[in-house]
């Protein structure tokens, strides 16, 4: 095979192959596929696509014969035409690959980030003890501590003024403590430092009067 014939085949393959790719792929294109392109480039590529849709009506045998004849007389011109056809095709391929590349996941929102407590919160200890000098105490090591006369309370107080379930001390995830009266408006009530409450926050050192029984709430750093 001489060099002239080889050049003809290369030029023809480049030009016809590029046109064939446009023809076979053009049916699936839409105007939206060109959305990322600048206003200057988009019209040129749209013209390439519109030309591709018209190509099936052409006589490809006549095109191949024209390429062979042109290569004999001006091989540089034919090779240039092949490159001119191939470059837009390669550009379209690159743009479609970039357009269909999976997008990076969005950054995590603050609500999605696991929250941790400050070290000082984990070092805190809380407990209640009787204020009668007996030093009877109950550690608050859960989120809910019940106080009442029944034996299934966390701190049982056997006294005529104490309701079956009289009060509850709550601990929040960030180590905030509060006490709530469960006895109702007509019950024995709960007093915090002498003030009757329905619900109150505890910061440590408060005197708690549950009916006729006095307790002390303690909050300190763990040893």
mmCIF file of N, CA and C in Angstrom, residues 93-147:
data_model
loop_
_atom_site.group_PDB
_atom_site.id
_atom_site.type_symbol
_atom_site.label_atom_id
_atom_site.label_comp_id
_atom_site.label_asym_id
_atom_site.label_seq_id
_atom_site.Cartn_x
_atom_site.Cartn_y
_atom_site.Cartn_z
ATOM 1 N N UNK A 93 -17.716 15.519 23.088
ATOM 2 C CA UNK A 93 -17.535 14.361 23.974
ATOM 3 C C UNK A 93 -17.080 14.823 25.348
ATOM 4 N N UNK A 94 -16.083 15.713 25.372
ATOM 5 C CA UNK A 94 -15.585 16.203 26.659
ATOM 6 C C UNK A 94 -16.650 16.917 27.454
ATOM 7 N N UNK A 95 -17.460 17.725 26.773
ATOM 8 C CA UNK A 95 -18.513 18.460 27.477
ATOM 9 C C UNK A 95 -19.566 17.521 28.039
ATOM 10 N N UNK A 96 -19.941 16.475 27.271
ATOM 11 C CA UNK A 96 -20.945 15.540 27.767
ATOM 12 C C UNK A 96 -20.426 14.750 28.958
ATOM 13 N N UNK A 97 -19.133 14.378 28.916
ATOM 14 C CA UNK A 97 -18.553 13.638 30.048
ATOM 15 C C UNK A 97 -18.564 14.490 31.302
ATOM 16 N N UNK A 98 -18.164 15.769 31.152
ATOM 17 C CA UNK A 98 -18.160 16.669 32.311
ATOM 18 C C UNK A 98 -19.571 16.888 32.827
ATOM 19 N N UNK A 99 -20.535 17.048 31.898
ATOM 20 C CA UNK A 99 -21.922 17.324 32.300
ATOM 21 C C UNK A 99 -22.521 16.156 33.060
ATOM 22 N N UNK A 100 -22.140 14.910 32.701
ATOM 23 C CA UNK A 100 -22.737 13.738 33.329
ATOM 24 C C UNK A 100 -21.939 13.219 34.514
ATOM 25 N N UNK A 101 -20.850 13.880 34.847
ATOM 26 C CA UNK A 101 -20.052 13.463 36.006
ATOM 27 C C UNK A 101 -20.865 13.681 37.275
ATOM 28 N N UNK A 102 -20.928 12.687 38.185
ATOM 29 C CA UNK A 102 -21.721 12.852 39.413
ATOM 30 C C UNK A 102 -21.256 14.059 40.206
ATOM 31 N N UNK A 103 -22.216 14.814 40.674
ATOM 32 C CA UNK A 103 -21.893 15.999 41.472
ATOM 33 C C UNK A 103 -21.360 15.589 42.834
ATOM 34 N N UNK A 104 -20.493 16.413 43.379
ATOM 35 C CA UNK A 104 -19.961 16.153 44.714
ATOM 36 C C UNK A 104 -21.079 16.282 45.728
ATOM 37 N N UNK A 105 -21.071 15.446 46.768
ATOM 38 C CA UNK A 105 -22.123 15.544 47.784
ATOM 39 C C UNK A 105 -22.073 16.895 48.463
ATOM 40 N N UNK A 106 -23.253 17.438 48.820
ATOM 41 C CA UNK A 106 -23.274 18.755 49.472
ATOM 42 C C UNK A 106 -22.603 18.692 50.825
ATOM 43 N N UNK A 107 -22.047 19.820 51.262
ATOM 44 C CA UNK A 107 -21.427 19.818 52.596
ATOM 45 C C UNK A 107 -22.446 19.526 53.672
ATOM 46 N N UNK A 108 -22.002 18.891 54.704
ATOM 47 C CA UNK A 108 -22.902 18.533 55.801
ATOM 48 C C UNK A 108 -23.394 19.780 56.501
ATOM 49 N N UNK A 109 -24.685 19.780 56.847
ATOM 50 C CA UNK A 109 -25.246 20.869 57.622
ATOM 51 C C UNK A 109 -24.890 20.686 59.087
ATOM 52 N N UNK A 110 -25.072 21.773 59.799
ATOM 53 C CA UNK A 110 -24.767 21.710 61.228
ATOM 54 C C UNK A 110 -25.613 20.657 61.929
ATOM 55 N N UNK A 111 -26.891 20.463 61.411
ATOM 56 C CA UNK A 111 -27.769 19.495 62.064
ATOM 57 C C UNK A 111 -27.289 18.065 61.860
ATOM 58 N N UNK A 112 -26.464 17.838 60.781
ATOM 59 C CA UNK A 112 -25.998 16.487 60.496
ATOM 60 C C UNK A 112 -24.729 16.125 61.256
ATOM 61 N N UNK A 113 -24.082 17.097 61.861
ATOM 62 C CA UNK A 113 -22.820 16.847 62.556
ATOM 63 C C UNK A 113 -23.106 16.349 63.965
ATOM 64 N N UNK A 114 -22.571 15.180 64.344
ATOM 65 C CA UNK A 114 -22.805 14.688 65.706
ATOM 66 C C UNK A 114 -22.317 15.699 66.731
ATOM 67 N N UNK A 115 -23.140 15.933 67.718
ATOM 68 C CA UNK A 115 -22.802 16.900 68.749
ATOM 69 C C UNK A 115 -22.189 16.184 69.945
ATOM 70 N N UNK A 116 -21.162 16.767 70.502
ATOM 71 C CA UNK A 116 -20.511 16.217 71.683
ATOM 72 C C UNK A 116 -20.604 17.214 72.814
ATOM 73 N N UNK A 117 -20.632 16.693 74.013
ATOM 74 C CA UNK A 117 -20.705 17.549 75.188
ATOM 75 C C UNK A 117 -19.322 18.050 75.553
ATOM 76 N N UNK A 118 -19.239 19.240 76.129
ATOM 77 C CA UNK A 118 -17.948 19.690 76.642
ATOM 78 C C UNK A 118 -17.469 18.773 77.747
ATOM 79 N N UNK A 119 -16.143 18.698 77.887
ATOM 80 C CA UNK A 119 -15.573 17.780 78.881
ATOM 81 C C UNK A 119 -16.071 18.096 80.282
ATOM 82 N N UNK A 120 -16.318 19.378 80.563
ATOM 83 C CA UNK A 120 -16.771 19.748 81.905
ATOM 84 C C UNK A 120 -18.122 19.135 82.235
ATOM 85 N N UNK A 121 -18.996 18.958 81.211
ATOM 86 C CA UNK A 121 -20.311 18.366 81.474
ATOM 87 C C UNK A 121 -20.188 16.911 81.899
ATOM 88 N N UNK A 122 -19.270 16.163 81.293
ATOM 89 C CA UNK A 122 -19.115 14.756 81.649
ATOM 90 C C UNK A 122 -18.507 14.588 83.038
ATOM 91 N N UNK A 123 -17.816 15.589 83.529
ATOM 92 C CA UNK A 123 -17.165 15.459 84.836
ATOM 93 C C UNK A 123 -18.087 15.838 85.994
ATOM 94 N N UNK A 124 -19.306 16.306 85.689
ATOM 95 C CA UNK A 124 -20.205 16.715 86.760
ATOM 96 C C UNK A 124 -20.881 15.517 87.425
ATOM 97 N N UNK A 125 -21.103 15.660 88.735
ATOM 98 C CA UNK A 125 -21.866 14.684 89.511
ATOM 99 C C UNK A 125 -23.014 15.421 90.179
ATOM 100 N N UNK A 126 -24.136 14.735 90.305
ATOM 101 C CA UNK A 126 -25.292 15.324 90.981
ATOM 102 C C UNK A 126 -25.916 14.275 91.891
ATOM 103 N N UNK A 127 -26.401 14.734 93.048
ATOM 104 C CA UNK A 127 -27.087 13.830 93.969
ATOM 105 C C UNK A 127 -27.988 14.644 94.887
ATOM 106 N N UNK A 128 -28.945 13.946 95.505
ATOM 107 C CA UNK A 128 -29.783 14.551 96.535
ATOM 108 C C UNK A 128 -29.588 13.752 97.817
ATOM 109 N N UNK A 129 -29.692 14.456 98.957
ATOM 110 C CA UNK A 129 -29.570 13.772 100.245
ATOM 111 C C UNK A 129 -30.543 14.388 101.244
ATOM 112 N N UNK A 130 -30.934 13.583 102.196
ATOM 113 C CA UNK A 130 -31.818 14.069 103.251
ATOM 114 C C UNK A 130 -31.113 15.134 104.071
ATOM 115 N N UNK A 131 -31.873 16.162 104.442
ATOM 116 C CA UNK A 131 -31.291 17.269 105.213
ATOM 117 C C UNK A 131 -31.433 17.055 106.720
ATOM 118 N N UNK A 132 -31.735 15.825 107.133
ATOM 119 C CA UNK A 132 -31.926 15.554 108.561
ATOM 120 C C UNK A 132 -30.650 15.100 109.251
ATOM 121 N N UNK A 133 -29.543 15.130 108.532
ATOM 122 C CA UNK A 133 -28.276 14.722 109.116
ATOM 123 C C UNK A 133 -27.982 13.250 108.985
ATOM 124 N N UNK A 134 -28.894 12.493 108.368
ATOM 125 C CA UNK A 134 -28.661 11.050 108.219
ATOM 126 C C UNK A 134 -27.688 10.745 107.086
ATOM 127 N N UNK A 135 -27.451 11.722 106.233
ATOM 128 C CA UNK A 135 -26.539 11.581 105.079
ATOM 129 C C UNK A 135 -27.014 10.524 104.078
ATOM 130 N N UNK A 136 -28.283 10.213 104.123
ATOM 131 C CA UNK A 136 -28.830 9.306 103.109
ATOM 132 C C UNK A 136 -28.900 10.075 101.785
ATOM 133 N N UNK A 137 -28.308 9.499 100.758
ATOM 134 C CA UNK A 137 -28.239 10.188 99.470
ATOM 135 C C UNK A 137 -28.545 9.233 98.325
ATOM 136 N N UNK A 138 -28.942 9.826 97.226
ATOM 137 C CA UNK A 138 -29.195 9.075 95.987
ATOM 138 C C UNK A 138 -28.486 9.813 94.852
ATOM 139 N N UNK A 139 -27.635 9.093 94.160
ATOM 140 C CA UNK A 139 -26.913 9.659 93.014
ATOM 141 C C UNK A 139 -27.873 9.819 91.832
ATOM 142 N N UNK A 140 -27.773 10.944 91.154
ATOM 143 C CA UNK A 140 -28.585 11.164 89.944
ATOM 144 C C UNK A 140 -27.727 10.768 88.743
ATOM 145 N N UNK A 141 -27.799 9.517 88.372
ATOM 146 C CA UNK A 141 -26.973 8.985 87.286
ATOM 147 C C UNK A 141 -27.810 8.552 86.086
ATOM 148 N N UNK A 142 -29.002 9.099 85.989
ATOM 149 C CA UNK A 142 -29.890 8.809 84.866
ATOM 150 C C UNK A 142 -30.613 10.098 84.490
ATOM 151 N N UNK A 143 -31.383 10.038 83.427
ATOM 152 C CA UNK A 143 -32.056 11.247 82.949
ATOM 153 C C UNK A 143 -33.328 11.571 83.721
ATOM 154 N N UNK A 144 -33.816 10.636 84.525
ATOM 155 C CA UNK A 144 -35.051 10.848 85.275
ATOM 156 C C UNK A 144 -34.918 10.179 86.635
ATOM 157 N N UNK A 145 -35.146 10.952 87.690
ATOM 158 C CA UNK A 145 -35.109 10.407 89.050
ATOM 159 C C UNK A 145 -36.429 10.747 89.731
ATOM 160 N N UNK A 146 -37.180 9.721 90.143
ATOM 161 C CA UNK A 146 -38.503 9.911 90.735
ATOM 162 C C UNK A 146 -38.412 9.891 92.259
ATOM 163 N N UNK A 147 -39.218 10.737 92.868
ATOM 164 C CA UNK A 147 -39.265 10.844 94.324
ATOM 165 C C UNK A 147 -40.718 10.672 94.756
#
